[in-house]
Coordinates of N, CA and C in Angstrom, one line a residue:
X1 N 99.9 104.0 111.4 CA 101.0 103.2 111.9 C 100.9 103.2 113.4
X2 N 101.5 102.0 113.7 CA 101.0 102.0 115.8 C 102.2 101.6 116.1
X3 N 103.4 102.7 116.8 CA 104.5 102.6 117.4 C 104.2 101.6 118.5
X4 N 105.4 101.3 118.8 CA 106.0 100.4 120.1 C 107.1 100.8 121.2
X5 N 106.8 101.5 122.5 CA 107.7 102.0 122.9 C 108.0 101.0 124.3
X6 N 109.5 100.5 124.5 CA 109.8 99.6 125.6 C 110.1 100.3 126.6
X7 N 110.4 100.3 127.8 CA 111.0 100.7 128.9 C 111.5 99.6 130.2
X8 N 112.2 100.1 131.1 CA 112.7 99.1 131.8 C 113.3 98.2 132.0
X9 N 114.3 98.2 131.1 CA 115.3 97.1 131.2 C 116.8 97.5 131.8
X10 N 117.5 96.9 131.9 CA 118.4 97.6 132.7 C 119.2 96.4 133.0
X11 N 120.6 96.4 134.0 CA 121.6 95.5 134.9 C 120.7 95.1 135.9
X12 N 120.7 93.7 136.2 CA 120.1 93.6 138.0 C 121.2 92.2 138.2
X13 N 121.2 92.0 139.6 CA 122.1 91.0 140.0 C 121.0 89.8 139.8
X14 N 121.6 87.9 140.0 CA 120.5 86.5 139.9 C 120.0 87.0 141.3
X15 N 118.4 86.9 141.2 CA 117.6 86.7 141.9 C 117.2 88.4 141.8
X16 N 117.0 89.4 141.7 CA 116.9 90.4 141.2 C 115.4 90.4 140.7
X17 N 114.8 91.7 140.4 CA 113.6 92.2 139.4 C 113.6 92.9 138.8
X18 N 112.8 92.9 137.9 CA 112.7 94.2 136.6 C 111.2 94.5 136.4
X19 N 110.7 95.4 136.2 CA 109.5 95.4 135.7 C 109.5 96.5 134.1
X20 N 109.5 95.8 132.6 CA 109.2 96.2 131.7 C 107.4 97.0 131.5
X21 N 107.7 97.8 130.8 CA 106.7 98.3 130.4 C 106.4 98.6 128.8
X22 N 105.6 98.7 127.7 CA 105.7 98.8 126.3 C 104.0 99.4 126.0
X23 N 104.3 100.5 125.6 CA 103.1 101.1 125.3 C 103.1 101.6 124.2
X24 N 102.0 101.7 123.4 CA 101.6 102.0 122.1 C 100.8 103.5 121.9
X25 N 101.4 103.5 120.9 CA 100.4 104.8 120.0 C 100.2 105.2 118.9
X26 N 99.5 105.7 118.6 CA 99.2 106.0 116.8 C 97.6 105.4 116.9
X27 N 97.0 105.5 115.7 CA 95.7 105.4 115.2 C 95.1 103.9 115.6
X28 N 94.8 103.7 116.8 CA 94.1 102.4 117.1 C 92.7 102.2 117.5
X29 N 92.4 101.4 116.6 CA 90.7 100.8 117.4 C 91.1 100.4 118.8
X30 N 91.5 98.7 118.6 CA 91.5 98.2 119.8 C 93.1 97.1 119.5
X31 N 93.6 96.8 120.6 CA 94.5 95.9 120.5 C 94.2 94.7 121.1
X32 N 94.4 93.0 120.3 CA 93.9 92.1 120.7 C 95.0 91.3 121.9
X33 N 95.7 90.7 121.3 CA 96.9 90.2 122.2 C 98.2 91.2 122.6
X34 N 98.9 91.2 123.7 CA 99.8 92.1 123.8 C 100.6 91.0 124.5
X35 N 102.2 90.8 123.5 CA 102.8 89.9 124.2 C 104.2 90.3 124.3
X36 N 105.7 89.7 125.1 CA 106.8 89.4 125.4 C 107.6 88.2 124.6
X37 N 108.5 88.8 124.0 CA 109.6 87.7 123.7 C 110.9 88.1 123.8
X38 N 111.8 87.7 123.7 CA 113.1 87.7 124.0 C 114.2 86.8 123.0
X39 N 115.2 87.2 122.9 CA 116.3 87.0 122.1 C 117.7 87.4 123.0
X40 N 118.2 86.2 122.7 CA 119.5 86.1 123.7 C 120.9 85.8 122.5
X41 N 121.6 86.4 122.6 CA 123.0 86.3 121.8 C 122.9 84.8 120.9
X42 N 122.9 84.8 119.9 CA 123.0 83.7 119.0 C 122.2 82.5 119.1
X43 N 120.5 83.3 119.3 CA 119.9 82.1 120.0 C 118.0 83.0 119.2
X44 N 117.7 82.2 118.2 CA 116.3 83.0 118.2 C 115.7 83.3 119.3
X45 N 114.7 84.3 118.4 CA 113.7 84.8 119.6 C 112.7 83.8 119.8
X46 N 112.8 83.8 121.0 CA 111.5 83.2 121.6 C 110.0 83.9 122.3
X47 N 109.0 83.4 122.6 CA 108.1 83.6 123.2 C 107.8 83.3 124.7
X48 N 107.6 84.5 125.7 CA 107.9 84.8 127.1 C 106.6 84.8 127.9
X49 N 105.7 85.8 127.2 CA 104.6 86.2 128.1 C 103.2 86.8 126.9
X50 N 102.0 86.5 127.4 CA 101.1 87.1 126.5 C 99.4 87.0 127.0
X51 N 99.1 88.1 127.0 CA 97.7 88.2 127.7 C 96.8 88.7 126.5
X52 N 95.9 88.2 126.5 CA 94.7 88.5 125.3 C 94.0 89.6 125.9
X53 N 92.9 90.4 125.2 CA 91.9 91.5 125.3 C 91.4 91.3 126.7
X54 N 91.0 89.7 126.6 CA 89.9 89.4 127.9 C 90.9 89.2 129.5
X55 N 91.9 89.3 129.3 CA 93.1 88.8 130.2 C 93.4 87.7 130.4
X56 N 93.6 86.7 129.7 CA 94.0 85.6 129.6 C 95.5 85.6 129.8
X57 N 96.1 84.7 130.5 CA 97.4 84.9 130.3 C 98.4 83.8 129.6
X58 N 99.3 83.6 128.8 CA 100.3 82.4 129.0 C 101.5 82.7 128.9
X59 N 102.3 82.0 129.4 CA 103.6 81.5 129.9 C 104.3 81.0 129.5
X60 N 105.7 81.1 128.7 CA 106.7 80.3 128.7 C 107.0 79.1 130.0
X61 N 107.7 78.0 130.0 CA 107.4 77.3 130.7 C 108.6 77.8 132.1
X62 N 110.0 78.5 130.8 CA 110.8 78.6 131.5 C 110.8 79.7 132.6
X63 N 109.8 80.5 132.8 CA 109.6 81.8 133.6 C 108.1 81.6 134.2
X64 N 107.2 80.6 133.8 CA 106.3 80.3 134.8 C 106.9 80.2 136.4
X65 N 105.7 81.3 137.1 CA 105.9 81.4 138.5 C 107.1 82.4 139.1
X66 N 107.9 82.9 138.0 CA 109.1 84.2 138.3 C 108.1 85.2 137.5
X67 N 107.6 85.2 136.4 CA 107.0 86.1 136.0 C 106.0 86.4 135.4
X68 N 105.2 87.8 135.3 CA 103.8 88.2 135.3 C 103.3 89.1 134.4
X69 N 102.7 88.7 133.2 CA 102.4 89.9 132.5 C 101.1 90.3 132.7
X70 N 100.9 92.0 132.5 CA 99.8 92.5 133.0 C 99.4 93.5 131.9
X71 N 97.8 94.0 131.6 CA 97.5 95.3 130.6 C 96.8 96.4 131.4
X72 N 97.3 97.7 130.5 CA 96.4 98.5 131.5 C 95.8 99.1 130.0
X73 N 94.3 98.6 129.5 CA 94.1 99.0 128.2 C 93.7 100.5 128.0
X74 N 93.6 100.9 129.0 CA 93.4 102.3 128.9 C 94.3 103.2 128.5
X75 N 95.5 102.9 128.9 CA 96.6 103.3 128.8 C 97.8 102.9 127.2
X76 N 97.1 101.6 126.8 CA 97.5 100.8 125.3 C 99.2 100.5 126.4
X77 N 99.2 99.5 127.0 CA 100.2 99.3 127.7 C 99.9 97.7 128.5
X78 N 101.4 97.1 127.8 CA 101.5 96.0 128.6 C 103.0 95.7 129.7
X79 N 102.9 95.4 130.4 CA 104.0 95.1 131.9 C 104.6 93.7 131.6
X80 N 105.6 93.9 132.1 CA 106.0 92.3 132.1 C 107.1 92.5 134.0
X81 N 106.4 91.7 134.8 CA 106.8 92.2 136.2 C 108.1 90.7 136.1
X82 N 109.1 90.7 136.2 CA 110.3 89.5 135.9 C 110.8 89.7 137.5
X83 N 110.5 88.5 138.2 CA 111.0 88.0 139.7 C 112.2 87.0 139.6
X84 N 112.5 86.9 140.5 CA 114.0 86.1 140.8 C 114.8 85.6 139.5
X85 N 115.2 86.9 138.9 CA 115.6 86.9 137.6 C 117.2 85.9 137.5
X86 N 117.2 85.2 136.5 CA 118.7 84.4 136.3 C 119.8 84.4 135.2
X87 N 120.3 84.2 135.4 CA 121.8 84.6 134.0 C 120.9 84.4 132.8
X88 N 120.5 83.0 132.7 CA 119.9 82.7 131.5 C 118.7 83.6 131.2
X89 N 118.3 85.1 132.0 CA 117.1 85.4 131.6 C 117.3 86.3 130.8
X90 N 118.9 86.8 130.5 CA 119.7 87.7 129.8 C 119.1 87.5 128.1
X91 N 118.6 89.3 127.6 CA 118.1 89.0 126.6 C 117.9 90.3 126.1
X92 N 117.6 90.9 125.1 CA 116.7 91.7 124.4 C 115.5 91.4 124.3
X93 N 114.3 92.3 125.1 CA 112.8 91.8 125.4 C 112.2 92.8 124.6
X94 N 111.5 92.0 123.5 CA 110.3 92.3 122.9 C 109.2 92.4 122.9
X95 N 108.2 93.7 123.0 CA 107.1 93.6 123.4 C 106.3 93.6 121.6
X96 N 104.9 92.6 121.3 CA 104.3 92.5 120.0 C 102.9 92.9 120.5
X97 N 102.4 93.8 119.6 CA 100.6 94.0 119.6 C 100.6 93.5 118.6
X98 N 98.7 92.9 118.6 CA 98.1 92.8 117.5 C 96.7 93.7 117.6
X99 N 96.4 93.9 116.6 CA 95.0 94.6 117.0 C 94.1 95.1 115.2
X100 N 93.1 96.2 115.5 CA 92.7 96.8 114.4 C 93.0 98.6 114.9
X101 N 93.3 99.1 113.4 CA 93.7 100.1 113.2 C 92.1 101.4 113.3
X102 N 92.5 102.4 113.7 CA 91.1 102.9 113.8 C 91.1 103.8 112.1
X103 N 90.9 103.1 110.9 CA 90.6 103.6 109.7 C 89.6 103.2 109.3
X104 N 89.5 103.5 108.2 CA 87.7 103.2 107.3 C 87.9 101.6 107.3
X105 N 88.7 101.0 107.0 CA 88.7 99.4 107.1 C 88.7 99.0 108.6
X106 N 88.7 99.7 109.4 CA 89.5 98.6 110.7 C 90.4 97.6 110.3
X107 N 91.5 98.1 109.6 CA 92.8 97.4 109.1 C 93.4 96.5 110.4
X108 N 94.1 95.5 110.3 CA 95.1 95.0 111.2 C 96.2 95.3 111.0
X109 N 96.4 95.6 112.6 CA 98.0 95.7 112.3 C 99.0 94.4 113.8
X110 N 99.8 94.4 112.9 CA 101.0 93.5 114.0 C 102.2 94.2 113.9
X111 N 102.8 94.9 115.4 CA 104.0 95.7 115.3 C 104.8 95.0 116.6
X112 N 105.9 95.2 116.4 CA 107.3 95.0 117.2 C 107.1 96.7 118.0
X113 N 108.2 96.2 119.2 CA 108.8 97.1 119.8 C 110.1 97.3 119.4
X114 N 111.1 98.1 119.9 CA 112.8 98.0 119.5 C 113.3 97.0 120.1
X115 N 112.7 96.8 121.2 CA 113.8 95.7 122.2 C 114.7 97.0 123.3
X116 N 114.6 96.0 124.4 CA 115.0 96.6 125.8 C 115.9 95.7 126.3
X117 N 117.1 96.0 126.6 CA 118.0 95.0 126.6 C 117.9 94.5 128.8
X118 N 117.8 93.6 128.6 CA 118.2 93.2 130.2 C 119.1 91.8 130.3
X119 N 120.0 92.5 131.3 CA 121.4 91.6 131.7 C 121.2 91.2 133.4
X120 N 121.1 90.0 133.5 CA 121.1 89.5 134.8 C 123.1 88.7 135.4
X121 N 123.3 89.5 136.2 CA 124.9 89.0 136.4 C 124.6 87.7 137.7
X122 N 125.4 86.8 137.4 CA 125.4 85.9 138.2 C 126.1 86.6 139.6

C-alpha cells in the first residue's frame, strides 16, 4: 500500500503564497505522474497541477503563471509552489500518484492524499 502524506496548507492573505508538499511511502518501484487537485465547498474536484516521471508539466488554465509544480524523486515527493494566491484559490488540495508497486507483479497503484485545506482571505 503507498500512503499519501500532504503538508502546507494553511490561512494566507489575496496575493499571498503557499508552498505544499505530498510525499509518499510504502512499497514502491517507481511513481509515474504526481499531480494536484482541489475541491472547493460545493463544487467538484478539479485538476490543478501535474508533472510526469520525465518532468513534464501541465497546468490548469486558472493558475497558469501563479503556480509551479515540482518532483524531487528521490525523495517520492511532489511541491506545488501557489504565488499571488486569490479567494477563489480557496480549497482542499489534493495530491494523486500513479506508479508501480515494488511486488512480484509490479502491481499499479493510484492513491489520493487526505487533502490540505488552504484558505485565501480577501
Amino acid at each position: 500500500q503507498v500512503q499519501l502524506v500532504e503538508s502546507g496548507g494553511g490561512l494566507v492573505q489575496a496575493g499571498g503564497s503557499l508552498r505544499l508538499s505530498c510525499a509518499a511511502s510504502g512499497s514502491i518501484f517507481s511513481i509515474n505522474n504526481m499531480g494536484w487537485y482541489r475541491q472547493a465547498p460545493g463544487k467538484q474536484r478539479e485538476f490543478v497541477a501535474a508533472v510526469t516521471s520525465g518532468g513534464s508539466t501541465n497546468y490548469a488554465d486558472s493558475v497558469k503563471g501563479r503556480f509551479t509544480i515540482s518532483r524531487d524523486n528521490a525523495k517520492n515527493t511532489v511541491y506545488l509552489q501557489m504565488n499571488s494566491l486569490k479567494p477563489e484559490d480557496t480549497a482542499v488540495y489534493y495530491c494523486k500518484f500513479d506508479g508501480l508497486y515494488r511486488d512480484t507483479y509490479l502491481s499499479s497503484f493510484n492513491s489520493w492524499g487526505q487533502g490540505t485545506q488552504v484558505t485565501v482571505s480577501s
